[in-house]
Amino acid sequence: MIELRNLTIGYQQKGNRKIVASNINATLCSGRLTCLIGSNGIGKSTLLRTLSAFQPPLEGDIMVSPPGVSLSTLTHHDLSRLIGVVLTEKPDVQNMTVYELVGIGRSPYTGFWGRLTKEDRQIVEESLRMVGIESLSERFIQTLSDGERQKMMVAKALAQQTPVIYLDEPTAFLDYPSKVDMLQLLKRLAHETQKTIFLSTHDMELALQIADELWLMSPSPITIGTPRQLAANGTLSQFIDRPGIHLDTKTLAIKVTNTE
């Protein structure tokens, strides 16, 4: 479980603080796919970077339970065994096989030389199987489609064997069927492995249909609930509805109408 306590996120700029969001109190639990949604520039990436310990919070704390400690007290080695991160950027690697890249996920456990033991290789093979790309293991990365590449990066995070996985826009660059496939895969992995899987996305309608829980970032503190709960209390309609765009709160479909 990841618990955010009175968290304020943002940046220090030339001695001044730029606050992106403040007074965030929330909990991420295992076994759920949680999607972070919100307008462009609202601070989703900043929140993910802070949760990943890539940048410090301005105020408040992020607690990890068990063992009930602050994220800020953990070493880089501890963090590498706690949190796996899948970024939007495509890996800029040539002439490396899928198997070799997924094997890098074992680096927190392999020591200085990075040699894979029999157990490490079994974990890599199982990670490939879990995302359904074991047949691609000997392919070079540059030959993969965008969807295949994203599955490879998820497999690498699985090989890292962390209880928490964060993903920044994992459906970016994918066609619609691949977007659906990716989110369904992540939901299945959350349920089957009991990992905490948290991702940011602009694919609003897919998030409404697939996510177990939504975090909606807005100028006010984050609003949290299931898609059905946030539709029923009007939160989603307030965020989505505008001339020509309407949320059907029964089906959770976003409808676009001709306003001419």
mmCIF file of C-alpha atoms in Angstrom:
data_model
loop_
_atom_site.group_PDB
_atom_site.id
_atom_site.type_symbol
_atom_site.label_atom_id
_atom_site.label_comp_id
_atom_site.label_asym_id
_atom_site.label_seq_id
_atom_site.Cartn_x
_atom_site.Cartn_y
_atom_site.Cartn_z
ATOM 1 C CA MET A 1 0.000 0.000 0.000
ATOM 2 C CA ILE A 2 1.185 3.510 -0.848
ATOM 3 C CA GLU A 3 -0.265 6.257 1.337
ATOM 4 C CA LEU A 4 -0.043 9.958 0.488
ATOM 5 C CA ARG A 5 -0.200 12.150 3.576
ATOM 6 C CA ASN A 6 -0.835 15.877 3.134
ATOM 7 C CA LEU A 7 1.323 15.735 0.028
ATOM 8 C CA THR A 8 2.294 18.902 -1.832
ATOM 9 C CA ILE A 9 4.030 18.452 -5.176
ATOM 10 C CA GLY A 10 5.883 20.908 -7.381
ATOM 11 C CA TYR A 11 9.316 22.448 -7.936
ATOM 12 C CA GLN A 12 11.887 24.712 -6.381
ATOM 13 C CA GLN A 13 12.703 27.489 -8.869
ATOM 14 C CA LYS A 14 15.440 30.002 -8.005
ATOM 15 C CA GLY A 15 14.545 29.919 -4.342
ATOM 16 C CA ASN A 16 10.809 30.039 -4.972
ATOM 17 C CA ARG A 17 8.377 27.168 -4.805
ATOM 18 C CA LYS A 18 6.063 26.385 -7.700
ATOM 19 C CA ILE A 19 3.194 24.339 -6.257
ATOM 20 C CA VAL A 20 1.438 22.026 -8.720
ATOM 21 C CA ALA A 21 -0.983 20.362 -6.272
ATOM 22 C CA SER A 22 -1.327 20.433 -2.503
ATOM 23 C CA ASN A 23 -3.010 18.668 0.415
ATOM 24 C CA ILE A 24 -3.209 15.311 -1.353
ATOM 25 C CA ASN A 25 -4.398 12.520 0.920
ATOM 26 C CA ALA A 26 -4.928 9.224 -0.857
ATOM 27 C CA THR A 27 -4.097 5.533 -0.787
ATOM 28 C CA LEU A 28 -3.016 3.179 -3.546
ATOM 29 C CA CYS A 29 -3.864 -0.430 -2.761
ATOM 30 C CA SER A 30 -2.646 -3.666 -4.279
ATOM 31 C CA GLY A 31 -4.714 -5.726 -6.686
ATOM 32 C CA ARG A 32 -6.237 -2.715 -8.456
ATOM 33 C CA LEU A 33 -5.671 -0.888 -11.716
ATOM 34 C CA THR A 34 -5.815 2.805 -10.814
ATOM 35 C CA CYS A 35 -5.871 5.401 -13.594
ATOM 36 C CA LEU A 36 -4.800 9.014 -13.137
ATOM 37 C CA ILE A 37 -6.748 11.378 -15.389
ATOM 38 C CA GLY A 38 -6.938 15.145 -15.788
ATOM 39 C CA SER A 39 -6.382 18.017 -18.172
ATOM 40 C CA ASN A 40 -3.074 18.646 -19.945
ATOM 41 C CA GLY A 41 -0.618 20.458 -17.695
ATOM 42 C CA ILE A 42 -2.549 19.760 -14.494
ATOM 43 C CA GLY A 43 0.386 17.893 -12.924
ATOM 44 C CA LYS A 44 -0.094 14.190 -13.623
ATOM 45 C CA SER A 45 3.527 13.626 -14.639
ATOM 46 C CA THR A 46 4.744 15.636 -11.645
ATOM 47 C CA LEU A 47 2.718 13.418 -9.326
ATOM 48 C CA LEU A 48 4.088 10.267 -10.944
ATOM 49 C CA ARG A 49 7.669 11.546 -10.679
ATOM 50 C CA THR A 50 7.127 12.337 -7.009
ATOM 51 C CA LEU A 51 5.585 8.939 -6.273
ATOM 52 C CA SER A 52 8.511 7.296 -8.081
ATOM 53 C CA ALA A 53 11.026 9.277 -5.937
ATOM 54 C CA PHE A 54 12.438 10.932 -9.068
ATOM 55 C CA GLN A 55 11.798 14.278 -7.353
ATOM 56 C CA PRO A 56 11.071 15.113 -3.706
ATOM 57 C CA PRO A 57 7.721 16.377 -2.442
ATOM 58 C CA LEU A 58 7.519 19.991 -1.318
ATOM 59 C CA GLU A 59 5.563 19.009 1.790
ATOM 60 C CA GLY A 60 3.970 15.941 3.293
ATOM 61 C CA ASP A 61 5.027 12.353 2.982
ATOM 62 C CA ILE A 62 4.626 9.161 0.982
ATOM 63 C CA MET A 63 4.388 6.093 3.182
ATOM 64 C CA VAL A 64 5.016 2.504 2.109
ATOM 65 C CA SER A 65 3.199 -0.197 4.036
ATOM 66 C CA PRO A 66 4.428 -2.740 4.820
ATOM 67 C CA PRO A 67 6.947 -2.024 6.292
ATOM 68 C CA GLY A 68 5.415 1.339 7.259
ATOM 69 C CA VAL A 69 8.271 3.652 6.269
ATOM 70 C CA SER A 70 8.602 6.927 4.410
ATOM 71 C CA LEU A 71 9.611 6.718 0.755
ATOM 72 C CA SER A 72 12.226 9.394 1.440
ATOM 73 C CA THR A 73 14.134 7.088 3.826
ATOM 74 C CA LEU A 74 14.654 4.314 1.272
ATOM 75 C CA THR A 75 17.930 3.809 -0.574
ATOM 76 C CA HIS A 76 18.163 3.541 -4.367
ATOM 77 C CA HIS A 77 18.627 -0.204 -3.905
ATOM 78 C CA ASP A 78 15.466 -0.421 -1.776
ATOM 79 C CA LEU A 79 13.517 1.629 -4.327
ATOM 80 C CA SER A 80 14.655 -0.600 -7.200
ATOM 81 C CA ARG A 81 13.040 -3.549 -5.432
ATOM 82 C CA LEU A 82 9.877 -1.630 -4.537
ATOM 83 C CA ILE A 83 8.899 0.414 -7.607
ATOM 84 C CA GLY A 84 9.003 -0.397 -11.303
ATOM 85 C CA VAL A 85 8.499 2.488 -13.739
ATOM 86 C CA VAL A 86 7.417 2.369 -17.392
ATOM 87 C CA LEU A 87 7.890 5.717 -19.141
ATOM 88 C CA THR A 88 6.241 7.079 -22.288
ATOM 89 C CA GLU A 89 9.513 7.448 -24.179
ATOM 90 C CA LYS A 90 10.497 4.653 -26.519
ATOM 91 C CA PRO A 91 13.754 2.905 -25.560
ATOM 92 C CA ASP A 92 16.557 4.275 -27.732
ATOM 93 C CA VAL A 93 18.345 0.945 -28.112
ATOM 94 C CA GLN A 94 19.533 -0.868 -31.205
ATOM 95 C CA ASN A 95 20.580 -4.477 -31.758
ATOM 96 C CA MET A 96 19.366 -5.718 -28.382
ATOM 97 C CA THR A 97 16.877 -8.552 -28.210
ATOM 98 C CA VAL A 98 13.608 -8.425 -26.312
ATOM 99 C CA TYR A 99 14.928 -11.106 -23.952
ATOM 100 C CA GLU A 100 18.061 -9.093 -23.209
ATOM 101 C CA LEU A 101 16.155 -5.906 -22.443
ATOM 102 C CA VAL A 102 13.618 -7.667 -20.217
ATOM 103 C CA GLY A 103 16.592 -9.269 -18.469
ATOM 104 C CA ILE A 104 17.754 -5.786 -17.434
ATOM 105 C CA GLY A 105 14.767 -5.826 -15.084
ATOM 106 C CA ARG A 106 16.742 -8.302 -12.984
ATOM 107 C CA SER A 107 19.550 -5.777 -12.349
ATOM 108 C CA PRO A 108 18.493 -5.035 -8.733
ATOM 109 C CA TYR A 109 19.289 -8.673 -7.957
ATOM 110 C CA THR A 110 22.178 -9.653 -10.240
ATOM 111 C CA GLY A 111 25.026 -7.688 -8.698
ATOM 112 C CA PHE A 112 27.852 -5.779 -10.396
ATOM 113 C CA TRP A 113 28.345 -8.078 -13.398
ATOM 114 C CA GLY A 114 24.646 -8.432 -14.206
ATOM 115 C CA ARG A 115 24.859 -12.122 -15.002
ATOM 116 C CA LEU A 116 21.528 -13.934 -15.027
ATOM 117 C CA THR A 117 21.272 -17.094 -12.968
ATOM 118 C CA LYS A 118 18.967 -19.966 -13.864
ATOM 119 C CA GLU A 119 16.374 -18.478 -11.513
ATOM 120 C CA ASP A 120 16.736 -15.041 -13.148
ATOM 121 C CA ARG A 121 16.211 -16.561 -16.603
ATOM 122 C CA GLN A 122 13.089 -18.351 -15.392
ATOM 123 C CA ILE A 123 11.711 -15.037 -14.092
ATOM 124 C CA VAL A 124 12.456 -13.321 -17.417
ATOM 125 C CA GLU A 125 10.730 -16.110 -19.342
ATOM 126 C CA GLU A 126 7.713 -15.993 -17.019
ATOM 127 C CA SER A 127 7.492 -12.196 -17.413
ATOM 128 C CA LEU A 128 7.475 -12.553 -21.210
ATOM 129 C CA ARG A 129 4.787 -15.215 -20.960
ATOM 130 C CA MET A 130 2.592 -13.095 -18.669
ATOM 131 C CA VAL A 131 2.352 -10.319 -21.259
ATOM 132 C CA GLY A 132 2.060 -12.764 -24.164
ATOM 133 C CA ILE A 133 5.272 -11.971 -26.053
ATOM 134 C CA GLU A 134 7.388 -15.056 -25.390
ATOM 135 C CA SER A 135 7.480 -15.655 -29.168
ATOM 136 C CA LEU A 136 9.249 -12.286 -29.596
ATOM 137 C CA SER A 137 12.105 -13.014 -27.192
ATOM 138 C CA GLU A 138 14.808 -13.212 -29.902
ATOM 139 C CA ARG A 139 13.530 -10.255 -31.951
ATOM 140 C CA PHE A 140 15.577 -7.052 -32.036
ATOM 141 C CA ILE A 141 13.869 -4.129 -30.335
ATOM 142 C CA GLN A 142 13.959 -1.920 -33.442
ATOM 143 C CA THR A 143 11.795 -4.457 -35.324
ATOM 144 C CA LEU A 144 8.893 -4.261 -32.858
ATOM 145 C CA SER A 145 5.611 -2.451 -33.314
ATOM 146 C CA ASP A 146 4.661 0.203 -30.746
ATOM 147 C CA GLY A 147 2.269 -2.194 -29.017
ATOM 148 C CA GLU A 148 4.880 -4.955 -28.858
ATOM 149 C CA ARG A 149 7.434 -2.501 -27.495
ATOM 150 C CA GLN A 150 5.112 -1.376 -24.713
ATOM 151 C CA LYS A 151 4.420 -4.977 -23.726
ATOM 152 C CA MET A 152 8.170 -5.553 -23.628
ATOM 153 C CA MET A 153 8.593 -2.642 -21.195
ATOM 154 C CA VAL A 154 5.801 -4.011 -18.989
ATOM 155 C CA ALA A 155 7.559 -7.401 -19.036
ATOM 156 C CA LYS A 156 10.783 -5.683 -17.935
ATOM 157 C CA ALA A 157 8.916 -4.125 -14.987
ATOM 158 C CA LEU A 158 7.458 -7.535 -14.115
ATOM 159 C CA ALA A 159 10.927 -9.098 -14.226
ATOM 160 C CA GLN A 160 11.992 -6.482 -11.669
ATOM 161 C CA GLN A 161 9.505 -8.153 -9.280
ATOM 162 C CA THR A 162 8.404 -4.966 -7.545
ATOM 163 C CA PRO A 163 5.069 -4.815 -5.700
ATOM 164 C CA VAL A 164 4.401 -1.389 -7.276
ATOM 165 C CA ILE A 165 4.430 -0.459 -10.973
ATOM 166 C CA TYR A 166 3.879 3.096 -12.251
ATOM 167 C CA LEU A 167 3.265 3.814 -15.932
ATOM 168 C CA ASP A 168 3.268 7.214 -17.634
ATOM 169 C CA GLU A 169 0.883 7.239 -20.613
ATOM 170 C CA PRO A 170 1.395 3.554 -21.533
ATOM 171 C CA THR A 171 -1.158 3.791 -24.366
ATOM 172 C CA ALA A 172 0.538 6.707 -26.120
ATOM 173 C CA PHE A 173 1.506 5.916 -29.743
ATOM 174 C CA LEU A 174 -0.834 2.880 -29.848
ATOM 175 C CA ASP A 175 -3.776 2.295 -32.176
ATOM 176 C CA TYR A 176 -7.184 1.845 -30.562
ATOM 177 C CA PRO A 177 -7.252 -1.977 -30.377
ATOM 178 C CA SER A 178 -3.732 -1.927 -28.906
ATOM 179 C CA LYS A 179 -4.806 0.663 -26.316
ATOM 180 C CA VAL A 180 -7.649 -1.604 -25.196
ATOM 181 C CA ASP A 181 -5.321 -4.606 -25.150
ATOM 182 C CA MET A 182 -2.743 -2.766 -23.020
ATOM 183 C CA LEU A 183 -5.204 -1.553 -20.383
ATOM 184 C CA GLN A 184 -6.909 -4.947 -20.183
ATOM 185 C CA LEU A 185 -3.491 -6.567 -19.771
ATOM 186 C CA LEU A 186 -2.560 -4.199 -16.927
ATOM 187 C CA LYS A 187 -5.878 -4.806 -15.173
ATOM 188 C CA ARG A 188 -5.426 -8.572 -15.437
ATOM 189 C CA LEU A 189 -1.885 -8.313 -14.077
ATOM 190 C CA ALA A 190 -3.045 -6.172 -11.144
ATOM 191 C CA HIS A 191 -5.714 -8.691 -10.225
ATOM 192 C CA GLU A 192 -3.640 -11.841 -10.788
ATOM 193 C CA THR A 193 -0.377 -10.674 -9.206
ATOM 194 C CA GLN A 194 -1.886 -8.387 -6.527
ATOM 195 C CA LYS A 195 0.527 -5.640 -7.536
ATOM 196 C CA THR A 196 -0.256 -1.952 -7.158
ATOM 197 C CA ILE A 197 -0.515 -0.688 -10.757
ATOM 198 C CA PHE A 198 -0.992 3.062 -11.231
ATOM 199 C CA LEU A 199 -0.918 4.834 -14.585
ATOM 200 C CA SER A 200 -1.595 8.214 -16.125
ATOM 201 C CA THR A 201 -3.647 8.350 -19.292
ATOM 202 C CA HIS A 202 -5.423 10.710 -21.669
ATOM 203 C CA ASP A 203 -7.559 7.841 -23.002
ATOM 204 C CA MET A 204 -10.514 8.932 -20.910
ATOM 205 C CA GLU A 205 -13.223 6.631 -22.217
ATOM 206 C CA LEU A 206 -11.027 3.529 -21.924
ATOM 207 C CA ALA A 207 -10.110 4.471 -18.366
ATOM 208 C CA LEU A 208 -13.820 4.806 -17.522
ATOM 209 C CA GLN A 209 -14.534 1.368 -18.950
ATOM 210 C CA ILE A 210 -11.543 -0.568 -17.595
ATOM 211 C CA ALA A 211 -10.065 1.056 -14.450
ATOM 212 C CA ASP A 212 -10.906 -0.251 -10.987
ATOM 213 C CA GLU A 213 -10.358 3.216 -9.543
ATOM 214 C CA LEU A 214 -9.860 6.733 -10.907
ATOM 215 C CA TRP A 215 -7.843 9.634 -9.559
ATOM 216 C CA LEU A 216 -9.076 12.846 -11.189
ATOM 217 C CA MET A 217 -6.644 15.745 -10.906
ATOM 218 C CA SER A 218 -8.161 19.206 -11.050
ATOM 219 C CA PRO A 219 -7.308 22.623 -9.570
ATOM 220 C CA SER A 220 -8.846 21.320 -6.335
ATOM 221 C CA PRO A 221 -7.354 18.275 -4.557
ATOM 222 C CA ILE A 222 -7.594 14.921 -6.285
ATOM 223 C CA THR A 223 -11.028 13.310 -6.460
ATOM 224 C CA ILE A 224 -10.962 9.526 -6.041
ATOM 225 C CA GLY A 225 -13.512 6.800 -6.661
ATOM 226 C CA THR A 226 -14.606 4.057 -9.003
ATOM 227 C CA PRO A 227 -15.772 5.189 -12.450
ATOM 228 C CA ARG A 228 -19.375 4.453 -11.406
ATOM 229 C CA GLN A 229 -19.036 6.468 -8.200
ATOM 230 C CA LEU A 230 -17.558 9.506 -9.937
ATOM 231 C CA ALA A 231 -20.222 9.298 -12.661
ATOM 232 C CA ALA A 232 -23.033 9.036 -10.121
ATOM 233 C CA ASN A 233 -21.922 12.035 -8.042
ATOM 234 C CA GLY A 234 -21.478 14.266 -11.093
ATOM 235 C CA THR A 235 -17.693 14.637 -10.850
ATOM 236 C CA LEU A 236 -17.012 13.126 -14.273
ATOM 237 C CA SER A 237 -19.780 15.075 -16.007
ATOM 238 C CA GLN A 238 -18.423 18.304 -14.569
ATOM 239 C CA PHE A 239 -14.987 17.448 -15.930
ATOM 240 C CA ILE A 240 -16.024 16.057 -19.349
ATOM 241 C CA ASP A 241 -19.235 17.794 -20.427
ATOM 242 C CA ARG A 242 -19.013 20.831 -22.678
ATOM 243 C CA PRO A 243 -20.769 21.932 -25.878
ATOM 244 C CA GLY A 244 -20.828 18.923 -28.203
ATOM 245 C CA ILE A 245 -19.378 16.481 -25.637
ATOM 246 C CA HIS A 246 -21.474 14.586 -23.100
ATOM 247 C CA LEU A 247 -20.854 11.706 -20.683
ATOM 248 C CA ASP A 248 -23.557 9.055 -20.594
ATOM 249 C CA THR A 249 -23.446 8.254 -16.874
ATOM 250 C CA LYS A 250 -25.216 4.909 -17.365
ATOM 251 C CA THR A 251 -22.922 3.431 -20.023
ATOM 252 C CA LEU A 252 -19.840 5.576 -19.184
ATOM 253 C CA ALA A 253 -19.575 6.349 -22.897
ATOM 254 C CA ILE A 254 -18.495 9.802 -24.063
ATOM 255 C CA LYS A 255 -20.779 11.039 -26.827
ATOM 256 C CA VAL A 256 -19.865 13.689 -29.365
ATOM 257 C CA THR A 257 -22.699 15.580 -31.060
ATOM 258 C CA ASN A 258 -22.737 17.949 -34.024
ATOM 259 C CA THR A 259 -23.356 21.450 -32.678
ATOM 260 C CA GLU A 260 -23.907 23.050 -36.078
#
